[in-house]
Amino acid sequence: MKKEVLGIQFDDLTREEAAQAGAALLAEDKFHYVVTPNPEFILASERDSEFRNVLNGADLVLADGIGVVYSAKILGTPLKERVPGVEFADDMLACLNERGGRLYLLGARPGVAEEAGQRIVERYSNIVLCGTQDGYFKDEEAVLLKVAAARPDLLFVCLGAPKQEKWMARWGRHTGARLAIGLGGALDVFAGQVERAPDSWQRLGLEWAYRLKKEPQRAGRMARLPLVLVKAAGQRLKKRT
Ligand code: UDP
């Protein structure tokens, strides 16, 4: 079931339900893409209708960010829980590993995708790392050809938003992959270059605060995030009057 948060139609799923839905997409013999919007995506999509359409056109739209969950609650259409992209990605790796399959990692700074891939195949021995490409390229079509030649089943696209979502919507179906997922900084996490917040912080809905502590240079970017809550409150009040 879809629930709208400020123009974006989210799938109202638990992590487990999202994993089941993702597994079904990975089993089908056609292309699908999954997006993991956080509050920054919502703000950006207000000014970029192409981005909004690409997000709403995805096969799964997962709420990656406590700000999305709070906004949905304020709007009176609560979502079951936050589904962090990196956790969904991990579930899809486990699923690919069960049946055996090919993984391509696209994005992040040079060297990061290789390191992430190496760590992934150490954990999941039935996964073949069929290719990697850093995220600082100019020729989109050349990258598409490279990805398609590697014949992936599962493709992680980690170019930051909205670049990764637009890349998936434009080129994804030509890659031959069954499932592409837009995952922001997830390759940095898989490569061990960025640490996720400890469980205790995550349970309190404070992963964003941990990230701010570790990467204070994000303060400017993050300062706008409460705006999403303010907008949700405004919309709720408008509905009431
Ligand atoms: N990135 C990239 N190409 C670009 C811009 C960014 O590959 O042109 C990568 C960047 O190295 C990082 C990821 O995309 O690994 C996005 O990180 P960001 O912090 O923006 O995403 P978030 O984790 O907030 O979703």
Short mmCIF file of C-alpha atoms and ligand atoms in Angstrom, two decimals:
data_model
loop_
_atom_site.label_atom_id
_atom_site.label_comp_id
_atom_site.label_asym_id
_atom_site.label_seq_id
_atom_site.Cartn_x
_atom_site.Cartn_y
_atom_site.Cartn_z
CA MET A 1 0.00 0.00 0.00
CA LYS A 2 1.26 3.47 -0.95
CA LYS A 3 1.26 6.44 1.42
CA GLU A 4 2.00 9.95 0.20
CA VAL A 5 4.48 12.17 2.00
CA LEU A 6 4.76 15.64 0.43
CA GLY A 7 4.34 14.43 -3.14
CA ILE A 8 6.27 11.15 -2.89
CA GLN A 9 4.34 7.85 -2.85
CA PHE A 10 6.06 5.61 -0.30
CA ASP A 11 5.52 1.85 0.04
CA ASP A 12 4.33 1.19 3.59
CA LEU A 13 6.51 -1.82 4.38
CA THR A 14 8.58 -3.18 7.24
CA ARG A 15 12.18 -4.11 6.48
CA GLU A 16 11.14 -7.75 6.22
CA GLU A 17 8.24 -7.00 3.88
CA ALA A 18 10.52 -4.82 1.74
CA ALA A 19 13.00 -7.70 1.52
CA GLN A 20 10.24 -10.07 0.38
CA ALA A 21 9.03 -7.58 -2.22
CA GLY A 22 12.62 -7.03 -3.41
CA ALA A 23 13.21 -10.79 -3.67
CA ALA A 24 10.12 -11.11 -5.88
CA LEU A 25 11.43 -8.35 -8.16
CA LEU A 26 14.84 -10.00 -8.36
CA ALA A 27 13.17 -13.27 -9.41
CA GLU A 28 11.31 -11.69 -12.33
CA ASP A 29 12.89 -11.66 -15.73
CA LYS A 30 12.64 -7.90 -16.35
CA PHE A 31 14.14 -4.66 -15.10
CA HIS A 32 13.01 -3.02 -11.86
CA TYR A 33 14.40 -0.15 -9.83
CA VAL A 34 14.13 0.75 -6.18
CA VAL A 35 14.58 4.18 -4.60
CA THR A 36 15.29 5.04 -0.97
CA PRO A 37 14.20 8.66 -0.42
CA ASN A 38 15.16 10.62 2.69
CA PRO A 39 13.95 14.15 3.57
CA GLU A 40 16.59 15.71 1.29
CA PHE A 41 15.02 13.87 -1.66
CA ILE A 42 11.58 15.22 -0.75
CA LEU A 43 12.84 18.81 -0.65
CA ALA A 44 14.74 18.38 -3.93
CA SER A 45 11.72 16.78 -5.65
CA GLU A 46 9.59 19.86 -4.92
CA ARG A 47 11.81 21.86 -7.27
CA ASP A 48 12.50 19.07 -9.78
CA SER A 49 9.43 17.42 -11.29
CA GLU A 50 11.55 14.97 -13.32
CA PHE A 51 13.08 13.74 -10.07
CA ARG A 52 9.63 13.44 -8.46
CA ASN A 53 8.32 11.41 -11.42
CA VAL A 54 11.36 9.14 -11.38
CA LEU A 55 10.89 8.52 -7.64
CA ASN A 56 7.17 7.81 -8.03
CA GLY A 57 7.84 5.58 -11.04
CA ALA A 58 10.02 3.18 -9.03
CA ASP A 59 8.95 -0.40 -8.29
CA LEU A 60 9.63 0.16 -4.60
CA VAL A 61 9.88 3.47 -2.73
CA LEU A 62 11.42 2.88 0.70
CA ALA A 63 11.48 5.41 3.54
CA ASP A 64 15.18 5.86 4.26
CA GLY A 65 15.19 8.45 7.01
CA ILE A 66 13.51 9.02 10.32
CA GLY A 67 12.40 12.44 8.99
CA VAL A 68 10.20 10.66 6.43
CA VAL A 69 8.63 8.48 9.14
CA TYR A 70 7.96 11.52 11.38
CA SER A 71 6.50 13.48 8.47
CA ALA A 72 4.16 10.62 7.59
CA LYS A 73 3.01 10.51 11.21
CA ILE A 74 2.41 14.27 11.31
CA LEU A 75 0.38 13.94 8.09
CA GLY A 76 -1.84 11.32 9.74
CA THR A 77 -0.74 8.54 7.36
CA PRO A 78 1.93 6.77 9.42
CA LEU A 79 4.46 4.42 7.81
CA LYS A 80 5.25 1.13 9.57
CA GLU A 81 8.96 1.83 9.92
CA ARG A 82 12.10 3.25 8.40
CA VAL A 83 13.79 0.94 5.91
CA PRO A 84 17.42 2.10 5.58
CA GLY A 85 18.69 1.61 2.04
CA VAL A 86 21.86 -0.05 3.24
CA GLU A 87 19.83 -2.68 5.16
CA PHE A 88 17.59 -3.36 2.17
CA ALA A 89 20.75 -3.68 0.04
CA ASP A 90 22.14 -6.21 2.49
CA ASP A 91 18.90 -8.21 2.33
CA MET A 92 19.10 -8.23 -1.47
CA LEU A 93 22.70 -9.46 -1.30
CA ALA A 94 21.57 -12.34 0.95
CA CYS A 95 18.81 -13.11 -1.53
CA LEU A 96 21.20 -13.04 -4.53
CA ASN A 97 23.58 -15.25 -2.60
CA GLU A 98 20.87 -17.85 -1.98
CA ARG A 99 20.27 -18.44 -5.66
CA GLY A 100 23.73 -17.38 -6.89
CA GLY A 101 24.03 -14.38 -9.18
CA ARG A 102 26.00 -11.46 -10.55
CA LEU A 103 26.49 -8.11 -8.83
CA TYR A 104 27.68 -4.81 -10.32
CA LEU A 105 28.67 -1.85 -8.15
CA LEU A 106 28.43 1.59 -9.73
CA GLY A 107 29.44 4.75 -7.88
CA ALA A 108 31.55 6.37 -5.16
CA ARG A 109 35.13 7.57 -5.39
CA PRO A 110 37.71 5.52 -7.34
CA GLY A 111 38.66 2.34 -5.47
CA VAL A 112 35.66 2.30 -3.12
CA ALA A 113 33.42 0.03 -5.22
CA GLU A 114 36.27 -2.50 -5.60
CA GLU A 115 36.85 -2.55 -1.84
CA ALA A 116 33.11 -2.84 -1.16
CA GLY A 117 32.85 -5.67 -3.70
CA GLN A 118 35.73 -7.56 -2.19
CA ARG A 119 34.16 -7.37 1.26
CA ILE A 120 30.76 -8.43 -0.11
CA VAL A 121 32.06 -11.54 -1.88
CA GLU A 122 34.00 -12.52 1.24
CA ARG A 123 30.65 -12.63 3.09
CA TYR A 124 28.54 -14.02 0.25
CA SER A 125 30.40 -16.76 -1.56
CA ASN A 126 27.71 -17.43 -4.21
CA ILE A 127 27.83 -13.86 -5.49
CA VAL A 128 29.97 -13.11 -8.52
CA LEU A 129 31.24 -9.53 -8.58
CA CYS A 130 30.88 -8.97 -12.32
CA GLY A 131 32.10 -5.36 -12.39
CA THR A 132 32.71 -2.03 -10.69
CA GLN A 133 32.86 1.57 -11.88
CA ASP A 134 33.49 4.73 -9.88
CA GLY A 135 30.84 7.44 -9.86
CA TYR A 136 32.84 10.29 -11.35
CA PHE A 137 32.34 9.67 -15.07
CA LYS A 138 31.26 11.99 -17.88
CA ASP A 139 29.99 9.62 -20.56
CA GLU A 140 26.77 8.01 -19.27
CA GLU A 141 26.32 5.88 -22.36
CA ALA A 142 29.84 4.45 -22.17
CA VAL A 143 29.16 3.44 -18.57
CA LEU A 144 25.88 1.84 -19.60
CA LEU A 145 27.69 -0.27 -22.22
CA LYS A 146 30.26 -1.33 -19.64
CA VAL A 147 27.56 -2.35 -17.14
CA ALA A 148 25.51 -4.20 -19.77
CA ALA A 149 28.58 -6.12 -20.98
CA ALA A 150 29.08 -7.42 -17.43
CA ARG A 151 25.54 -8.95 -17.44
CA PRO A 152 24.57 -8.18 -13.82
CA ASP A 153 21.47 -9.50 -12.06
CA LEU A 154 21.68 -6.95 -9.24
CA LEU A 155 23.03 -3.42 -9.65
CA PHE A 156 23.80 -0.91 -6.90
CA VAL A 157 23.77 2.67 -8.21
CA CYS A 158 25.50 4.99 -5.73
CA LEU A 159 25.95 8.37 -7.39
CA GLY A 160 24.06 10.54 -4.90
CA ALA A 161 20.57 11.89 -5.53
CA PRO A 162 19.07 12.79 -7.97
CA LYS A 163 21.83 11.58 -10.31
CA GLN A 164 21.49 7.90 -9.34
CA GLU A 165 17.67 7.83 -9.71
CA LYS A 166 17.77 9.63 -13.06
CA TRP A 167 20.52 7.27 -14.25
CA MET A 168 18.42 4.22 -13.30
CA ALA A 169 15.26 5.54 -14.93
CA ARG A 170 17.09 6.50 -18.12
CA TRP A 171 19.50 3.62 -18.61
CA GLY A 172 18.48 0.90 -16.17
CA ARG A 173 16.39 -1.22 -18.51
CA HIS A 174 19.25 -1.37 -21.02
CA THR A 175 21.65 -2.87 -18.47
CA GLY A 176 20.00 -6.29 -18.52
CA ALA A 177 19.84 -6.23 -14.68
CA ARG A 178 16.69 -7.46 -12.94
CA LEU A 179 17.02 -5.07 -10.04
CA ALA A 180 18.81 -1.75 -9.62
CA ILE A 181 18.83 0.10 -6.30
CA GLY A 182 19.76 3.75 -5.75
CA LEU A 183 21.81 3.74 -2.56
CA GLY A 184 23.65 7.05 -2.03
CA GLY A 185 26.66 6.55 0.19
CA ALA A 186 26.10 2.80 0.77
CA LEU A 187 29.29 1.73 -1.05
CA ASP A 188 31.30 3.83 1.41
CA VAL A 189 29.61 1.84 4.21
CA PHE A 190 30.15 -1.55 2.52
CA ALA A 191 33.80 -0.60 1.90
CA GLY A 192 34.22 0.17 5.61
CA GLN A 193 35.02 3.84 4.93
CA VAL A 194 31.96 5.22 6.70
CA GLU A 195 30.64 3.73 9.88
CA ARG A 196 26.92 3.43 10.54
CA ALA A 197 25.55 4.64 13.88
CA PRO A 198 25.58 2.09 16.72
CA ASP A 199 22.28 0.19 17.22
CA SER A 200 21.40 2.25 20.31
CA TRP A 201 21.49 5.49 18.27
CA GLN A 202 19.54 3.85 15.45
CA ARG A 203 16.82 2.60 17.81
CA LEU A 204 16.36 6.15 19.12
CA GLY A 205 15.98 7.46 15.57
CA LEU A 206 19.25 9.35 15.92
CA GLU A 207 21.29 7.96 13.02
CA TRP A 208 21.23 11.44 11.44
CA ALA A 209 22.76 12.94 14.61
CA TYR A 210 25.53 10.35 14.63
CA ARG A 211 26.28 11.11 11.01
CA LEU A 212 26.42 14.84 11.79
CA LYS A 213 28.83 14.12 14.64
CA LYS A 214 31.11 12.09 12.35
CA GLU A 215 30.78 14.33 9.31
CA PRO A 216 30.23 17.89 10.65
CA GLN A 217 30.72 19.24 7.12
CA ARG A 218 27.18 17.94 6.43
CA ALA A 219 25.71 20.53 8.80
CA GLY A 220 24.78 22.93 6.00
CA ARG A 221 22.99 20.20 4.05
CA MET A 222 21.22 18.87 7.12
CA ALA A 223 20.09 22.22 8.47
CA ARG A 224 17.22 22.20 5.98
CA LEU A 225 15.87 18.82 7.05
CA PRO A 226 13.48 20.02 9.79
CA LEU A 227 11.80 21.95 6.98
CA VAL A 228 10.20 18.69 5.87
CA LEU A 229 8.52 18.34 9.27
CA VAL A 230 7.37 21.96 9.16
CA LYS A 231 5.91 21.41 5.67
CA ALA A 232 4.16 18.23 6.81
CA ALA A 233 2.68 20.09 9.79
CA GLY A 234 1.54 22.91 7.50
CA GLN A 235 -0.16 20.46 5.16
CA ARG A 236 -1.88 18.64 8.02
CA LEU A 237 -3.22 21.91 9.46
CA LYS A 238 -4.43 23.01 6.02
CA LYS A 239 -6.38 19.76 5.66
CA ARG A 240 -8.09 20.39 8.98
CA THR A 241 -9.28 23.91 8.19
N1 UDP B 1 28.99 10.22 -5.78
C1 UDP B 1 29.34 9.70 -7.00
N2 UDP B 1 29.31 10.52 -8.08
C2 UDP B 1 28.95 11.82 -8.00
C3 UDP B 1 28.56 12.33 -6.74
C4 UDP B 1 28.58 11.48 -5.64
O1 UDP B 1 29.67 8.53 -7.12
O2 UDP B 1 28.95 12.50 -9.02
C5 UDP B 1 29.01 9.30 -4.63
C6 UDP B 1 29.77 9.77 -3.42
O3 UDP B 1 31.15 9.44 -3.56
C7 UDP B 1 29.09 9.01 -2.31
C8 UDP B 1 27.65 8.87 -2.83
O4 UDP B 1 27.69 9.14 -4.20
O5 UDP B 1 29.65 7.72 -2.19
C9 UDP B 1 26.61 9.82 -2.29
O6 UDP B 1 26.83 10.18 -1.05
P1 UDP B 1 25.81 11.12 -0.28
O7 UDP B 1 26.47 11.40 1.00
O8 UDP B 1 25.40 12.26 -1.11
O9 UDP B 1 24.54 10.18 -0.16
P2 UDP B 1 23.68 9.75 1.08
O10 UDP B 1 24.52 8.77 1.83
O11 UDP B 1 23.35 11.00 1.81
O12 UDP B 1 22.50 9.12 0.41
#
